[in-house]
Every structure is written in C-alpha cells, then in structure tokens.
C-alpha cells in the first residue's frame, strides 16, 4: 500500500519550539516512527509551508496511484477552502486529517476544520499517535475489502 503523509506549515519546527504542545520529537522522528511501525507500507513524506505545494502534492497523489493520504494541514486547516477543494477533487483517494493537539480545547478559531470537512475522518488530540491511528485506518480498510 502506498500512503502520502502530508504536513503543512510550521510542522518542520516540531521538536524545536513549543514541545509542551507538540512534543519533543522532530518531524524526522515522527516519520521514522511510522516507517518502523508499518514496514509493509510505501510511505511518501511531504512537508511544506506553502499552500500550493500541499495542493499539488494532493493532485499528484491521485495521479500516481497513492492509496490514501494522512494529512496535517497545520494552520491551513482553519482557513483554506482551496485545500478542502483539493481533498474533494482527489476522490476516490481518501484523506484522514490529523492534529497533534486537541483543536477543540484550544482557541475558537481552531474549531473550524475546513479541510477536515472533506476528509473521511479527523483525529485530534492523540499526539503523534494520531498519525499511527490514521495509517492503521488505511491498513484495516484494505483488509476488510
Ligand atoms: O495540532 C496540530 O497538529 C495543528 O495542526 C498544529 C498547527 C495548528 O495551527 C493547528 O491549529 C493544530 C500548528 C503547527 C505548528 O507546529 C509547530 C510545531 C512546533 C513549534 C511551533 C509550531
């Protein structure tokens, strides 16, 4: 199975700033943990601080036969109609949105999840385990087909 793990703006700073909110491991650590936990999956990892690059990565996922996308759009989750449209546009490729923190216990502006509304599901507040839960969803979905 081929999965794209897509991380949005500022997530390249994981482990460098705000460890009390996002944990002390880096993005590299997070990606390595996924490879270790799911050796059978062909992962592609993309992180960008630019909305258009995230959208292009979603379009490419549909074209290259990617089976699913695990996406943390960072702050764009709350603002980007374009990202939401891209999630809808790549159907039938499913996208699971992940948030490390529980966005619903934070500021009100984080409660709106524009991209998440077009995703098959949203995991929020489970820390980095949220990425593992999202991958597990794709593994179980494939098994039950
Ligand atoms: O909880 C999440 O995963 C978020 O998507 C993280 C975003 C935030 O805007 C969302 O509301 C929730 C922020 C990502 C910034 O990541 C940083 C990591 C380390 C240090 C500073 C920022």
mmCIF file with all atom_site columns, N, CA and C and ligand atoms in Angstrom, residues 8-19 21-22 72-78 98-103 106 109-110 124-125 131, ligand 1:
data_model
loop_
_atom_site.group_PDB
_atom_site.id
_atom_site.type_symbol
_atom_site.label_atom_id
_atom_site.label_alt_id
_atom_site.label_comp_id
_atom_site.label_asym_id
_atom_site.label_entity_id
_atom_site.label_seq_id
_atom_site.pdbx_PDB_ins_code
_atom_site.Cartn_x
_atom_site.Cartn_y
_atom_site.Cartn_z
_atom_site.occupancy
_atom_site.B_iso_or_equiv
_atom_site.pdbx_formal_charge
_atom_site.auth_seq_id
_atom_site.auth_comp_id
_atom_site.auth_asym_id
_atom_site.auth_atom_id
_atom_site.pdbx_PDB_model_num
ATOM   1   N N   . UNK A 1 8   ? 1.764   20.319 6.887  1.00 0.00 ? 8   UNK A N   1
ATOM   2   C CA  . UNK A 1 8   ? 1.689   21.710 6.445  1.00 0.00 ? 8   UNK A CA  1
ATOM   3   C C   . UNK A 1 8   ? 2.588   22.653 7.223  1.00 0.00 ? 8   UNK A C   1
ATOM   4   N N   . UNK A 1 9   ? 2.240   23.922 7.191  1.00 0.00 ? 9   UNK A N   1
ATOM   5   C CA  . UNK A 1 9   ? 3.136   24.973 7.672  1.00 0.00 ? 9   UNK A CA  1
ATOM   6   C C   . UNK A 1 9   ? 3.532   24.827 9.129  1.00 0.00 ? 9   UNK A C   1
ATOM   7   N N   . UNK A 1 10  ? 4.790   25.091 9.340  1.00 0.00 ? 10  UNK A N   1
ATOM   8   C CA  . UNK A 1 10  ? 5.429   25.144 10.665 1.00 0.00 ? 10  UNK A CA  1
ATOM   9   C C   . UNK A 1 10  ? 5.674   23.775 11.296 1.00 0.00 ? 10  UNK A C   1
ATOM   10  N N   . UNK A 1 11  ? 5.160   22.731 10.681 1.00 0.00 ? 11  UNK A N   1
ATOM   11  C CA  . UNK A 1 11  ? 5.370   21.411 11.283 1.00 0.00 ? 11  UNK A CA  1
ATOM   12  C C   . UNK A 1 11  ? 6.825   20.944 11.118 1.00 0.00 ? 11  UNK A C   1
ATOM   13  N N   . UNK A 1 12  ? 7.588   21.642 10.282 1.00 0.00 ? 12  UNK A N   1
ATOM   14  C CA  . UNK A 1 12  ? 9.036   21.398 10.229 1.00 0.00 ? 12  UNK A CA  1
ATOM   15  C C   . UNK A 1 12  ? 9.723   21.840 11.530 1.00 0.00 ? 12  UNK A C   1
ATOM   16  N N   . UNK A 1 13  ? 8.978   22.581 12.372 1.00 0.00 ? 13  UNK A N   1
ATOM   17  C CA  . UNK A 1 13  ? 9.550   23.049 13.640 1.00 0.00 ? 13  UNK A CA  1
ATOM   18  C C   . UNK A 1 13  ? 9.290   22.091 14.797 1.00 0.00 ? 13  UNK A C   1
ATOM   19  N N   . UNK A 1 14  ? 8.642   20.976 14.516 1.00 0.00 ? 14  UNK A N   1
ATOM   20  C CA  . UNK A 1 14  ? 8.361   20.007 15.589 1.00 0.00 ? 14  UNK A CA  1
ATOM   21  C C   . UNK A 1 14  ? 9.648   19.658 16.320 1.00 0.00 ? 14  UNK A C   1
ATOM   22  N N   . UNK A 1 15  ? 9.551   19.647 17.639 1.00 0.00 ? 15  UNK A N   1
ATOM   23  C CA  . UNK A 1 15  ? 10.714  19.290 18.453 1.00 0.00 ? 15  UNK A CA  1
ATOM   24  C C   . UNK A 1 15  ? 11.652  20.453 18.697 1.00 0.00 ? 15  UNK A C   1
ATOM   25  N N   . UNK A 1 16  ? 11.420  21.553 18.002 1.00 0.00 ? 16  UNK A N   1
ATOM   26  C CA  . UNK A 1 16  ? 12.328  22.698 18.114 1.00 0.00 ? 16  UNK A CA  1
ATOM   27  C C   . UNK A 1 16  ? 11.675  23.811 18.939 1.00 0.00 ? 16  UNK A C   1
ATOM   28  N N   . UNK A 1 17  ? 10.350  24.003 18.761 1.00 0.00 ? 17  UNK A N   1
ATOM   29  C CA  . UNK A 1 17  ? 9.598   25.022 19.512 1.00 0.00 ? 17  UNK A CA  1
ATOM   30  C C   . UNK A 1 17  ? 8.350   24.365 20.107 1.00 0.00 ? 17  UNK A C   1
ATOM   31  N N   . UNK A 1 18  ? 7.821   24.961 21.153 1.00 0.00 ? 18  UNK A N   1
ATOM   32  C CA  . UNK A 1 18  ? 6.562   24.546 21.788 1.00 0.00 ? 18  UNK A CA  1
ATOM   33  C C   . UNK A 1 18  ? 6.456   23.035 22.063 1.00 0.00 ? 18  UNK A C   1
ATOM   34  N N   . UNK A 1 19  ? 7.461   22.424 22.698 1.00 0.00 ? 19  UNK A N   1
ATOM   35  C CA  . UNK A 1 19  ? 7.375   20.978 22.973 1.00 0.00 ? 19  UNK A CA  1
ATOM   36  C C   . UNK A 1 19  ? 6.223   20.613 23.906 1.00 0.00 ? 19  UNK A C   1
ATOM   37  N N   . UNK A 1 21  ? 3.239   21.628 23.688 1.00 0.00 ? 21  UNK A N   1
ATOM   38  C CA  . UNK A 1 21  ? 2.011   21.418 22.893 1.00 0.00 ? 21  UNK A CA  1
ATOM   39  C C   . UNK A 1 21  ? 2.202   20.271 21.915 1.00 0.00 ? 21  UNK A C   1
ATOM   40  N N   . UNK A 1 22  ? 3.350   20.228 21.237 1.00 0.00 ? 22  UNK A N   1
ATOM   41  C CA  . UNK A 1 22  ? 3.510   19.314 20.099 1.00 0.00 ? 22  UNK A CA  1
ATOM   42  C C   . UNK A 1 22  ? 4.511   18.175 20.334 1.00 0.00 ? 22  UNK A C   1
ATOM   43  N N   . UNK A 1 72  ? -1.763  16.535 7.936  1.00 0.00 ? 72  UNK A N   1
ATOM   44  C CA  . UNK A 1 72  ? -1.903  17.563 8.975  1.00 0.00 ? 72  UNK A CA  1
ATOM   45  C C   . UNK A 1 72  ? -1.645  18.899 8.296  1.00 0.00 ? 72  UNK A C   1
ATOM   46  N N   . UNK A 1 73  ? -2.714  19.616 7.948  1.00 0.00 ? 73  UNK A N   1
ATOM   47  C CA  . UNK A 1 73  ? -2.521  20.872 7.211  1.00 0.00 ? 73  UNK A CA  1
ATOM   48  C C   . UNK A 1 73  ? -2.105  22.039 8.095  1.00 0.00 ? 73  UNK A C   1
ATOM   49  N N   . UNK A 1 74  ? -1.835  21.799 9.392  1.00 0.00 ? 74  UNK A N   1
ATOM   50  C CA  . UNK A 1 74  ? -1.442  22.877 10.294 1.00 0.00 ? 74  UNK A CA  1
ATOM   51  C C   . UNK A 1 74  ? -2.489  23.982 10.281 1.00 0.00 ? 74  UNK A C   1
ATOM   52  N N   . UNK A 1 75  ? -2.039  25.218 10.298 1.00 0.00 ? 75  UNK A N   1
ATOM   53  C CA  . UNK A 1 75  ? -2.958  26.362 10.354 1.00 0.00 ? 75  UNK A CA  1
ATOM   54  C C   . UNK A 1 75  ? -3.872  26.480 9.149  1.00 0.00 ? 75  UNK A C   1
ATOM   55  N N   . UNK A 1 76  ? -3.481  25.903 8.012  1.00 0.00 ? 76  UNK A N   1
ATOM   56  C CA  . UNK A 1 76  ? -4.346  25.963 6.821  1.00 0.00 ? 76  UNK A CA  1
ATOM   57  C C   . UNK A 1 76  ? -5.654  25.195 7.027  1.00 0.00 ? 76  UNK A C   1
ATOM   58  N N   . UNK A 1 77  ? -5.660  24.300 8.014  1.00 0.00 ? 77  UNK A N   1
ATOM   59  C CA  . UNK A 1 77  ? -6.886  23.529 8.314  1.00 0.00 ? 77  UNK A CA  1
ATOM   60  C C   . UNK A 1 77  ? -8.072  24.449 8.578  1.00 0.00 ? 77  UNK A C   1
ATOM   61  N N   . UNK A 1 78  ? -7.759  25.608 9.168  1.00 0.00 ? 78  UNK A N   1
ATOM   62  C CA  . UNK A 1 78  ? -8.813  26.503 9.651  1.00 0.00 ? 78  UNK A CA  1
ATOM   63  C C   . UNK A 1 78  ? -9.167  27.593 8.645  1.00 0.00 ? 78  UNK A C   1
ATOM   64  N N   . UNK A 1 98  ? -5.132  14.764 10.515 1.00 0.00 ? 98  UNK A N   1
ATOM   65  C CA  . UNK A 1 98  ? -4.575  14.535 11.856 1.00 0.00 ? 98  UNK A CA  1
ATOM   66  C C   . UNK A 1 98  ? -4.165  15.869 12.469 1.00 0.00 ? 98  UNK A C   1
ATOM   67  N N   . UNK A 1 99  ? -4.518  16.035 13.740 1.00 0.00 ? 99  UNK A N   1
ATOM   68  C CA  . UNK A 1 99  ? -3.992  17.149 14.530 1.00 0.00 ? 99  UNK A CA  1
ATOM   69  C C   . UNK A 1 99  ? -3.354  16.575 15.783 1.00 0.00 ? 99  UNK A C   1
ATOM   70  N N   . UNK A 1 100 ? -2.143  16.991 16.030 1.00 0.00 ? 100 UNK A N   1
ATOM   71  C CA  . UNK A 1 100 ? -1.415  16.502 17.210 1.00 0.00 ? 100 UNK A CA  1
ATOM   72  C C   . UNK A 1 100 ? -2.133  16.958 18.476 1.00 0.00 ? 100 UNK A C   1
ATOM   73  N N   . UNK A 1 101 ? -2.494  18.231 18.512 1.00 0.00 ? 101 UNK A N   1
ATOM   74  C CA  . UNK A 1 101 ? -3.207  18.774 19.673 1.00 0.00 ? 101 UNK A CA  1
ATOM   75  C C   . UNK A 1 101 ? -4.716  18.579 19.491 1.00 0.00 ? 101 UNK A C   1
ATOM   76  N N   . UNK A 1 102 ? -5.446  18.734 20.589 1.00 0.00 ? 102 UNK A N   1
ATOM   77  C CA  . UNK A 1 102 ? -6.912  18.705 20.501 1.00 0.00 ? 102 UNK A CA  1
ATOM   78  C C   . UNK A 1 102 ? -7.370  20.119 20.159 1.00 0.00 ? 102 UNK A C   1
ATOM   79  N N   . UNK A 1 103 ? -7.686  20.316 18.891 1.00 0.00 ? 103 UNK A N   1
ATOM   80  C CA  . UNK A 1 103 ? -8.019  21.673 18.446 1.00 0.00 ? 103 UNK A CA  1
ATOM   81  C C   . UNK A 1 103 ? -9.283  22.204 19.133 1.00 0.00 ? 103 UNK A C   1
ATOM   82  N N   . UNK A 1 106 ? -8.730  24.281 22.276 1.00 0.00 ? 106 UNK A N   1
ATOM   83  C CA  . UNK A 1 106 ? -7.870  25.467 22.082 1.00 0.00 ? 106 UNK A CA  1
ATOM   84  C C   . UNK A 1 106 ? -8.726  26.665 21.633 1.00 0.00 ? 106 UNK A C   1
ATOM   85  N N   . UNK A 1 109 ? -10.873 29.867 16.975 1.00 0.00 ? 109 UNK A N   1
ATOM   86  C CA  . UNK A 1 109 ? -10.600 29.848 15.531 1.00 0.00 ? 109 UNK A CA  1
ATOM   87  C C   . UNK A 1 109 ? -10.049 28.505 15.061 1.00 0.00 ? 109 UNK A C   1
ATOM   88  N N   . UNK A 1 110 ? -9.596  27.665 16.023 1.00 0.00 ? 110 UNK A N   1
ATOM   89  C CA  . UNK A 1 110 ? -9.099  26.331 15.626 1.00 0.00 ? 110 UNK A CA  1
ATOM   90  C C   . UNK A 1 110 ? -10.220 25.300 15.556 1.00 0.00 ? 110 UNK A C   1
ATOM   91  N N   . UNK A 1 124 ? -7.801  14.107 16.378 1.00 0.00 ? 124 UNK A N   1
ATOM   92  C CA  . UNK A 1 124 ? -7.280  15.330 17.002 1.00 0.00 ? 124 UNK A CA  1
ATOM   93  C C   . UNK A 1 124 ? -7.056  15.099 18.482 1.00 0.00 ? 124 UNK A C   1
ATOM   94  N N   . UNK A 1 125 ? -5.855  15.416 18.940 1.00 0.00 ? 125 UNK A N   1
ATOM   95  C CA  . UNK A 1 125 ? -5.596  15.389 20.376 1.00 0.00 ? 125 UNK A CA  1
ATOM   96  C C   . UNK A 1 125 ? -4.909  14.144 20.879 1.00 0.00 ? 125 UNK A C   1
ATOM   97  N N   . UNK A 1 131 ? -1.134  10.033 13.922 1.00 0.00 ? 131 UNK A N   1
ATOM   98  C CA  . UNK A 1 131 ? -0.653  9.625  12.591 1.00 0.00 ? 131 UNK A CA  1
ATOM   99  C C   . UNK A 1 131 ? -0.701  8.098  12.466 1.00 0.00 ? 131 UNK A C   1
HETATM 100 O O1  . LIG B 2 .   ? -2.400  20.174 16.463 1.00 0.00 ? 1   LIG B O1  1
HETATM 101 C C1  . LIG B 2 .   ? -1.993  20.230 15.304 1.00 0.00 ? 1   LIG B C1  1
HETATM 102 O O2  . LIG B 2 .   ? -1.401  19.305 14.752 1.00 0.00 ? 1   LIG B O2  1
HETATM 103 C C2  . LIG B 2 .   ? -2.158  21.525 14.495 1.00 0.00 ? 1   LIG B C2  1
HETATM 104 O O3  . LIG B 2 .   ? -2.497  21.169 13.164 1.00 0.00 ? 1   LIG B O3  1
HETATM 105 C C3  . LIG B 2 .   ? -0.833  22.231 14.532 1.00 0.00 ? 1   LIG B C3  1
HETATM 106 C C4  . LIG B 2 .   ? -0.874  23.602 13.850 1.00 0.00 ? 1   LIG B C4  1
HETATM 107 C C5  . LIG B 2 .   ? -2.013  24.442 14.398 1.00 0.00 ? 1   LIG B C5  1
HETATM 108 O O4  . LIG B 2 .   ? -2.097  25.663 13.657 1.00 0.00 ? 1   LIG B O4  1
HETATM 109 C C6  . LIG B 2 .   ? -3.329  23.713 14.296 1.00 0.00 ? 1   LIG B C6  1
HETATM 110 O O5  . LIG B 2 .   ? -4.334  24.536 14.872 1.00 0.00 ? 1   LIG B O5  1
HETATM 111 C C7  . LIG B 2 .   ? -3.263  22.392 15.043 1.00 0.00 ? 1   LIG B C7  1
HETATM 112 C C8  . LIG B 2 .   ? 0.418   24.355 14.090 1.00 0.00 ? 1   LIG B C8  1
HETATM 113 C C9  . LIG B 2 .   ? 1.612   23.641 13.625 1.00 0.00 ? 1   LIG B C9  1
HETATM 114 C C10 . LIG B 2 .   ? 2.773   24.379 14.155 1.00 0.00 ? 1   LIG B C10 1
HETATM 115 O O6  . LIG B 2 .   ? 3.686   23.447 14.571 1.00 0.00 ? 1   LIG B O6  1
HETATM 116 C C11 . LIG B 2 .   ? 4.653   23.865 15.399 1.00 0.00 ? 1   LIG B C11 1
HETATM 117 C C12 . LIG B 2 .   ? 5.486   22.889 15.864 1.00 0.00 ? 1   LIG B C12 1
HETATM 118 C C13 . LIG B 2 .   ? 6.490   23.245 16.729 1.00 0.00 ? 1   LIG B C13 1
HETATM 119 C C14 . LIG B 2 .   ? 6.667   24.554 17.105 1.00 0.00 ? 1   LIG B C14 1
HETATM 120 C C15 . LIG B 2 .   ? 5.824   25.535 16.629 1.00 0.00 ? 1   LIG B C15 1
HETATM 121 C C16 . LIG B 2 .   ? 4.812   25.181 15.753 1.00 0.00 ? 1   LIG B C16 1
#
